[in-house]
Amino acid sequence: MYEIIVSKGEAASLMLAMAQSRQNVKKAFKKTRKNDLQTYDSLKSHLEANTNDLDSLNDITPTRLLMTRDELILTSDFIDWYVSGAKEVIKEAFNKVDDKSQEQFDNMLKIKNKVGELLAK
């Protein structure tokens, strides 16, 4: 198990993105990563448990996430996929990324950087 300390806001940003994307991920995983859907759901539940007393996405209260190597890899892959896809859709619809969305993306990229550091070890 790997330990990552993130803010509750960062964890909530990832959890919200995972909750919104569940159906799309389920379809994609059927073809390529059949066993990863369980890992995805487990990770989403873990994030929910760590953010159930959240005030806002900019909540800086630290929370500890315990993840397996598979969960770390899945998290990194998901963040890459989600951020690039969501930014594209938002820019197409509104010609720019609003501050709220950018905050969510920034939070997720902070987690991705921490995950990357752990995976590099």
Short mmCIF file of N, CA and C in Angstrom, two decimals:
data_model
loop_
_atom_site.label_atom_id
_atom_site.label_comp_id
_atom_site.label_asym_id
_atom_site.label_seq_id
_atom_site.Cartn_x
_atom_site.Cartn_y
_atom_site.Cartn_z
N MET A 1 0.84 -1.19 0.00
CA MET A 1 0.00 0.00 0.00
C MET A 1 0.88 1.25 0.00
N TYR A 2 0.39 2.22 -0.72
CA TYR A 2 1.06 3.50 -0.80
C TYR A 2 0.18 4.53 -0.11
N GLU A 3 0.83 5.47 0.58
CA GLU A 3 0.10 6.51 1.28
C GLU A 3 0.30 7.84 0.56
N ILE A 4 -0.80 8.53 0.31
CA ILE A 4 -0.75 9.85 -0.30
C ILE A 4 -1.53 10.79 0.61
N ILE A 5 -0.92 11.92 0.94
CA ILE A 5 -1.61 12.95 1.71
C ILE A 5 -2.02 14.03 0.72
N VAL A 6 -3.32 14.25 0.63
CA VAL A 6 -3.88 15.27 -0.27
C VAL A 6 -4.87 16.10 0.53
N SER A 7 -5.28 17.22 -0.03
CA SER A 7 -6.32 18.00 0.63
C SER A 7 -7.69 17.37 0.34
N LYS A 8 -8.62 17.65 1.21
CA LYS A 8 -9.98 17.13 0.97
C LYS A 8 -10.55 17.69 -0.33
N GLY A 9 -10.21 18.93 -0.65
CA GLY A 9 -10.66 19.53 -1.91
C GLY A 9 -10.11 18.79 -3.12
N GLU A 10 -8.83 18.41 -3.06
CA GLU A 10 -8.23 17.64 -4.16
C GLU A 10 -8.92 16.29 -4.30
N ALA A 11 -9.12 15.62 -3.17
CA ALA A 11 -9.77 14.31 -3.19
C ALA A 11 -11.20 14.42 -3.72
N ALA A 12 -11.90 15.49 -3.33
CA ALA A 12 -13.28 15.69 -3.78
C ALA A 12 -13.33 15.96 -5.29
N SER A 13 -12.37 16.71 -5.81
CA SER A 13 -12.33 16.97 -7.25
C SER A 13 -12.20 15.67 -8.02
N LEU A 14 -11.32 14.80 -7.56
CA LEU A 14 -11.15 13.51 -8.22
C LEU A 14 -12.40 12.65 -8.08
N MET A 15 -12.97 12.62 -6.89
CA MET A 15 -14.17 11.82 -6.65
C MET A 15 -15.34 12.29 -7.53
N LEU A 16 -15.53 13.60 -7.63
CA LEU A 16 -16.62 14.13 -8.47
C LEU A 16 -16.41 13.75 -9.94
N ALA A 17 -15.19 13.88 -10.40
CA ALA A 17 -14.90 13.53 -11.79
C ALA A 17 -15.15 12.04 -12.02
N MET A 18 -14.75 11.21 -11.07
CA MET A 18 -14.96 9.76 -11.21
C MET A 18 -16.45 9.43 -11.19
N ALA A 19 -17.21 10.10 -10.34
CA ALA A 19 -18.64 9.84 -10.27
C ALA A 19 -19.33 10.25 -11.57
N GLN A 20 -18.94 11.40 -12.12
CA GLN A 20 -19.54 11.88 -13.36
C GLN A 20 -19.19 11.00 -14.56
N SER A 21 -18.05 10.36 -14.50
CA SER A 21 -17.53 9.62 -15.65
C SER A 21 -17.79 8.12 -15.58
N ARG A 22 -18.46 7.66 -14.57
CA ARG A 22 -18.63 6.22 -14.33
C ARG A 22 -19.15 5.47 -15.56
N GLN A 23 -20.18 5.96 -16.20
CA GLN A 23 -20.76 5.26 -17.36
C GLN A 23 -19.78 5.19 -18.53
N ASN A 24 -19.11 6.31 -18.82
CA ASN A 24 -18.13 6.32 -19.91
C ASN A 24 -16.96 5.38 -19.62
N VAL A 25 -16.52 5.38 -18.39
CA VAL A 25 -15.42 4.51 -17.99
C VAL A 25 -15.84 3.05 -18.10
N LYS A 26 -17.05 2.75 -17.66
CA LYS A 26 -17.55 1.38 -17.71
C LYS A 26 -17.53 0.85 -19.15
N LYS A 27 -17.99 1.68 -20.09
CA LYS A 27 -17.98 1.27 -21.51
C LYS A 27 -16.57 1.06 -22.02
N ALA A 28 -15.68 1.97 -21.70
CA ALA A 28 -14.29 1.87 -22.17
C ALA A 28 -13.58 0.66 -21.55
N PHE A 29 -13.81 0.42 -20.27
CA PHE A 29 -13.13 -0.68 -19.59
C PHE A 29 -13.59 -2.04 -20.08
N LYS A 30 -14.85 -2.13 -20.55
CA LYS A 30 -15.35 -3.41 -21.07
C LYS A 30 -14.44 -3.94 -22.16
N LYS A 31 -13.90 -3.03 -22.96
CA LYS A 31 -13.06 -3.41 -24.09
C LYS A 31 -11.61 -3.64 -23.71
N THR A 32 -11.08 -2.81 -22.82
CA THR A 32 -9.64 -2.82 -22.61
C THR A 32 -9.16 -3.20 -21.22
N ARG A 33 -9.94 -2.90 -20.20
CA ARG A 33 -9.46 -3.08 -18.83
C ARG A 33 -10.54 -3.70 -17.96
N LYS A 34 -11.02 -4.85 -18.35
CA LYS A 34 -12.17 -5.49 -17.70
C LYS A 34 -12.07 -5.52 -16.17
N ASN A 35 -10.92 -5.88 -15.65
CA ASN A 35 -10.77 -6.04 -14.21
C ASN A 35 -10.60 -4.72 -13.46
N ASP A 36 -10.37 -3.65 -14.19
CA ASP A 36 -10.13 -2.36 -13.55
C ASP A 36 -11.39 -1.67 -13.06
N LEU A 37 -12.56 -2.10 -13.49
CA LEU A 37 -13.79 -1.44 -13.05
C LEU A 37 -13.98 -1.61 -11.53
N GLN A 38 -13.63 -2.76 -11.02
CA GLN A 38 -13.71 -2.99 -9.57
C GLN A 38 -12.74 -2.06 -8.84
N THR A 39 -11.54 -1.93 -9.39
CA THR A 39 -10.53 -1.03 -8.81
C THR A 39 -11.06 0.40 -8.84
N TYR A 40 -11.67 0.80 -9.94
CA TYR A 40 -12.24 2.14 -10.11
C TYR A 40 -13.30 2.40 -9.03
N ASP A 41 -14.23 1.47 -8.88
CA ASP A 41 -15.31 1.63 -7.91
C ASP A 41 -14.78 1.66 -6.48
N SER A 42 -13.80 0.84 -6.20
CA SER A 42 -13.19 0.80 -4.87
C SER A 42 -12.50 2.13 -4.56
N LEU A 43 -11.79 2.65 -5.52
CA LEU A 43 -11.10 3.93 -5.35
C LEU A 43 -12.11 5.07 -5.15
N LYS A 44 -13.16 5.07 -5.96
CA LYS A 44 -14.21 6.10 -5.84
C LYS A 44 -14.84 6.05 -4.44
N SER A 45 -15.12 4.87 -3.93
CA SER A 45 -15.70 4.72 -2.59
C SER A 45 -14.74 5.23 -1.51
N HIS A 46 -13.46 4.94 -1.68
CA HIS A 46 -12.43 5.40 -0.75
C HIS A 46 -12.38 6.93 -0.72
N LEU A 47 -12.47 7.53 -1.89
CA LEU A 47 -12.47 9.00 -1.98
C LEU A 47 -13.72 9.59 -1.33
N GLU A 48 -14.86 8.96 -1.55
CA GLU A 48 -16.12 9.42 -0.94
C GLU A 48 -16.02 9.39 0.59
N ALA A 49 -15.45 8.32 1.12
CA ALA A 49 -15.32 8.19 2.57
C ALA A 49 -14.40 9.27 3.15
N ASN A 50 -13.42 9.69 2.36
CA ASN A 50 -12.47 10.70 2.84
C ASN A 50 -12.94 12.13 2.62
N THR A 51 -14.07 12.30 1.96
CA THR A 51 -14.55 13.66 1.67
C THR A 51 -15.98 13.89 2.14
N ASN A 52 -16.53 12.99 2.93
CA ASN A 52 -17.94 13.11 3.31
C ASN A 52 -18.23 14.31 4.20
N ASP A 53 -17.22 14.91 4.81
CA ASP A 53 -17.43 16.10 5.66
C ASP A 53 -16.84 17.36 5.01
N LEU A 54 -16.79 17.35 3.70
CA LEU A 54 -16.15 18.42 2.93
C LEU A 54 -16.94 19.72 2.96
N ASP A 55 -16.22 20.83 3.06
CA ASP A 55 -16.86 22.15 2.99
C ASP A 55 -16.92 22.66 1.56
N SER A 56 -15.81 22.56 0.82
CA SER A 56 -15.76 23.05 -0.56
C SER A 56 -14.56 22.45 -1.28
N LEU A 57 -14.51 22.66 -2.61
CA LEU A 57 -13.39 22.12 -3.38
C LEU A 57 -12.07 22.80 -3.06
N ASN A 58 -12.10 23.92 -2.35
CA ASN A 58 -10.84 24.53 -1.95
C ASN A 58 -10.54 24.26 -0.47
N ASP A 59 -11.17 23.24 0.09
CA ASP A 59 -10.90 22.79 1.46
C ASP A 59 -9.48 22.23 1.50
N ILE A 60 -8.63 22.82 2.33
CA ILE A 60 -7.22 22.40 2.38
C ILE A 60 -6.93 21.42 3.52
N THR A 61 -7.97 20.96 4.21
CA THR A 61 -7.79 19.98 5.28
C THR A 61 -7.13 18.73 4.71
N PRO A 62 -6.01 18.29 5.29
CA PRO A 62 -5.35 17.10 4.74
C PRO A 62 -6.15 15.81 5.01
N THR A 63 -6.06 14.90 4.07
CA THR A 63 -6.65 13.58 4.25
C THR A 63 -5.68 12.55 3.68
N ARG A 64 -5.71 11.36 4.22
CA ARG A 64 -4.77 10.31 3.83
C ARG A 64 -5.48 9.29 2.96
N LEU A 65 -4.89 9.03 1.79
CA LEU A 65 -5.41 8.00 0.90
C LEU A 65 -4.42 6.85 0.88
N LEU A 66 -4.92 5.65 1.04
CA LEU A 66 -4.10 4.46 0.92
C LEU A 66 -4.47 3.78 -0.38
N MET A 67 -3.48 3.57 -1.24
CA MET A 67 -3.75 3.01 -2.57
C MET A 67 -2.77 1.90 -2.90
N THR A 68 -3.26 0.94 -3.65
CA THR A 68 -2.39 -0.10 -4.19
C THR A 68 -1.70 0.46 -5.43
N ARG A 69 -0.72 -0.23 -5.93
CA ARG A 69 -0.03 0.20 -7.16
C ARG A 69 -1.02 0.28 -8.33
N ASP A 70 -1.93 -0.71 -8.43
CA ASP A 70 -2.95 -0.70 -9.49
C ASP A 70 -3.84 0.53 -9.39
N GLU A 71 -4.20 0.92 -8.17
CA GLU A 71 -5.03 2.11 -7.98
C GLU A 71 -4.26 3.38 -8.36
N LEU A 72 -2.98 3.41 -8.06
CA LEU A 72 -2.16 4.56 -8.45
C LEU A 72 -2.11 4.70 -9.97
N ILE A 73 -1.88 3.60 -10.65
CA ILE A 73 -1.82 3.62 -12.12
C ILE A 73 -3.16 4.04 -12.70
N LEU A 74 -4.23 3.46 -12.19
CA LEU A 74 -5.57 3.81 -12.66
C LEU A 74 -5.87 5.29 -12.42
N THR A 75 -5.49 5.81 -11.26
CA THR A 75 -5.71 7.21 -10.94
C THR A 75 -4.98 8.11 -11.92
N SER A 76 -3.73 7.80 -12.19
CA SER A 76 -2.94 8.59 -13.13
C SER A 76 -3.55 8.56 -14.53
N ASP A 77 -3.90 7.38 -14.99
CA ASP A 77 -4.51 7.24 -16.32
C ASP A 77 -5.85 7.97 -16.40
N PHE A 78 -6.65 7.85 -15.35
CA PHE A 78 -7.96 8.50 -15.34
C PHE A 78 -7.81 10.02 -15.40
N ILE A 79 -6.93 10.57 -14.58
CA ILE A 79 -6.75 12.02 -14.56
C ILE A 79 -6.29 12.53 -15.92
N ASP A 80 -5.35 11.85 -16.55
CA ASP A 80 -4.91 12.24 -17.91
C ASP A 80 -6.10 12.28 -18.86
N TRP A 81 -6.89 11.20 -18.85
CA TRP A 81 -8.03 11.08 -19.76
C TRP A 81 -9.08 12.14 -19.47
N TYR A 82 -9.43 12.29 -18.19
CA TYR A 82 -10.52 13.20 -17.82
C TYR A 82 -10.17 14.66 -18.09
N VAL A 83 -9.01 15.09 -17.62
CA VAL A 83 -8.66 16.50 -17.74
C VAL A 83 -8.56 16.92 -19.21
N SER A 84 -7.88 16.12 -20.02
CA SER A 84 -7.75 16.50 -21.43
C SER A 84 -9.10 16.51 -22.13
N GLY A 85 -9.93 15.52 -21.88
CA GLY A 85 -11.26 15.45 -22.51
C GLY A 85 -12.19 16.54 -22.05
N ALA A 86 -12.23 16.77 -20.75
CA ALA A 86 -13.14 17.78 -20.20
C ALA A 86 -12.73 19.19 -20.63
N LYS A 87 -11.44 19.46 -20.64
CA LYS A 87 -10.98 20.79 -21.08
C LYS A 87 -11.40 21.05 -22.52
N GLU A 88 -11.25 20.03 -23.36
CA GLU A 88 -11.62 20.15 -24.77
C GLU A 88 -13.11 20.48 -24.92
N VAL A 89 -13.95 19.74 -24.21
CA VAL A 89 -15.40 19.95 -24.28
C VAL A 89 -15.78 21.34 -23.77
N ILE A 90 -15.20 21.76 -22.66
CA ILE A 90 -15.51 23.07 -22.09
C ILE A 90 -15.08 24.19 -23.03
N LYS A 91 -13.89 24.08 -23.59
CA LYS A 91 -13.40 25.11 -24.52
C LYS A 91 -14.29 25.19 -25.75
N GLU A 92 -14.72 24.04 -26.25
CA GLU A 92 -15.59 24.00 -27.42
C GLU A 92 -16.93 24.67 -27.11
N ALA A 93 -17.46 24.42 -25.94
CA ALA A 93 -18.77 24.95 -25.59
C ALA A 93 -18.73 26.43 -25.17
N PHE A 94 -17.69 26.82 -24.44
CA PHE A 94 -17.68 28.17 -23.87
C PHE A 94 -16.48 29.03 -24.30
N ASN A 95 -15.64 28.50 -25.16
CA ASN A 95 -14.44 29.19 -25.66
C ASN A 95 -13.35 29.42 -24.61
N LYS A 96 -13.61 29.05 -23.36
CA LYS A 96 -12.58 29.15 -22.32
C LYS A 96 -12.97 28.26 -21.15
N VAL A 97 -11.98 27.93 -20.33
CA VAL A 97 -12.21 27.12 -19.14
C VAL A 97 -12.48 28.07 -17.97
N ASP A 98 -13.64 27.93 -17.33
CA ASP A 98 -14.00 28.80 -16.22
C ASP A 98 -13.15 28.49 -14.98
N ASP A 99 -13.17 29.41 -14.03
CA ASP A 99 -12.33 29.28 -12.83
C ASP A 99 -12.67 28.04 -12.01
N LYS A 100 -13.96 27.72 -11.87
CA LYS A 100 -14.38 26.54 -11.09
C LYS A 100 -13.81 25.25 -11.70
N SER A 101 -13.95 25.13 -13.03
CA SER A 101 -13.44 23.94 -13.71
C SER A 101 -11.92 23.88 -13.61
N GLN A 102 -11.26 25.03 -13.77
CA GLN A 102 -9.80 25.05 -13.69
C GLN A 102 -9.34 24.64 -12.29
N GLU A 103 -10.08 25.06 -11.26
CA GLU A 103 -9.75 24.67 -9.89
C GLU A 103 -9.83 23.14 -9.74
N GLN A 104 -10.87 22.56 -10.32
CA GLN A 104 -11.02 21.11 -10.25
C GLN A 104 -9.87 20.42 -10.99
N PHE A 105 -9.52 20.91 -12.17
CA PHE A 105 -8.41 20.33 -12.94
C PHE A 105 -7.10 20.47 -12.18
N ASP A 106 -6.86 21.64 -11.60
CA ASP A 106 -5.62 21.86 -10.84
C ASP A 106 -5.52 20.89 -9.66
N ASN A 107 -6.64 20.72 -8.96
CA ASN A 107 -6.67 19.78 -7.84
C ASN A 107 -6.31 18.36 -8.29
N MET A 108 -6.88 17.95 -9.41
CA MET A 108 -6.62 16.60 -9.91
C MET A 108 -5.16 16.46 -10.37
N LEU A 109 -4.62 17.49 -10.97
CA LEU A 109 -3.22 17.43 -11.43
C LEU A 109 -2.25 17.38 -10.25
N LYS A 110 -2.62 18.00 -9.13
CA LYS A 110 -1.78 17.89 -7.92
C LYS A 110 -1.72 16.43 -7.46
N ILE A 111 -2.86 15.76 -7.49
CA ILE A 111 -2.90 14.34 -7.12
C ILE A 111 -2.07 13.54 -8.10
N LYS A 112 -2.21 13.83 -9.39
CA LYS A 112 -1.44 13.10 -10.41
C LYS A 112 0.06 13.24 -10.18
N ASN A 113 0.50 14.43 -9.80
CA ASN A 113 1.93 14.64 -9.53
C ASN A 113 2.40 13.80 -8.34
N LYS A 114 1.58 13.74 -7.30
CA LYS A 114 1.93 12.93 -6.12
C LYS A 114 1.95 11.44 -6.48
N VAL A 115 0.98 11.02 -7.27
CA VAL A 115 0.93 9.63 -7.74
C VAL A 115 2.17 9.32 -8.57
N GLY A 116 2.53 10.24 -9.47
CA GLY A 116 3.71 10.05 -10.31
C GLY A 116 4.98 9.89 -9.50
N GLU A 117 5.11 10.67 -8.44
CA GLU A 117 6.28 10.56 -7.56
C GLU A 117 6.35 9.17 -6.92
N LEU A 118 5.20 8.66 -6.48
CA LEU A 118 5.17 7.33 -5.85
C LEU A 118 5.48 6.23 -6.87
N LEU A 119 4.93 6.35 -8.07
CA LEU A 119 5.16 5.33 -9.09
C LEU A 119 6.60 5.32 -9.58
N ALA A 120 7.28 6.46 -9.47
CA ALA A 120 8.66 6.56 -9.92
C ALA A 120 9.63 5.88 -8.96
N LYS A 121 9.18 5.64 -7.74
CA LYS A 121 10.07 5.03 -6.72
C LYS A 121 10.27 3.55 -6.97
#
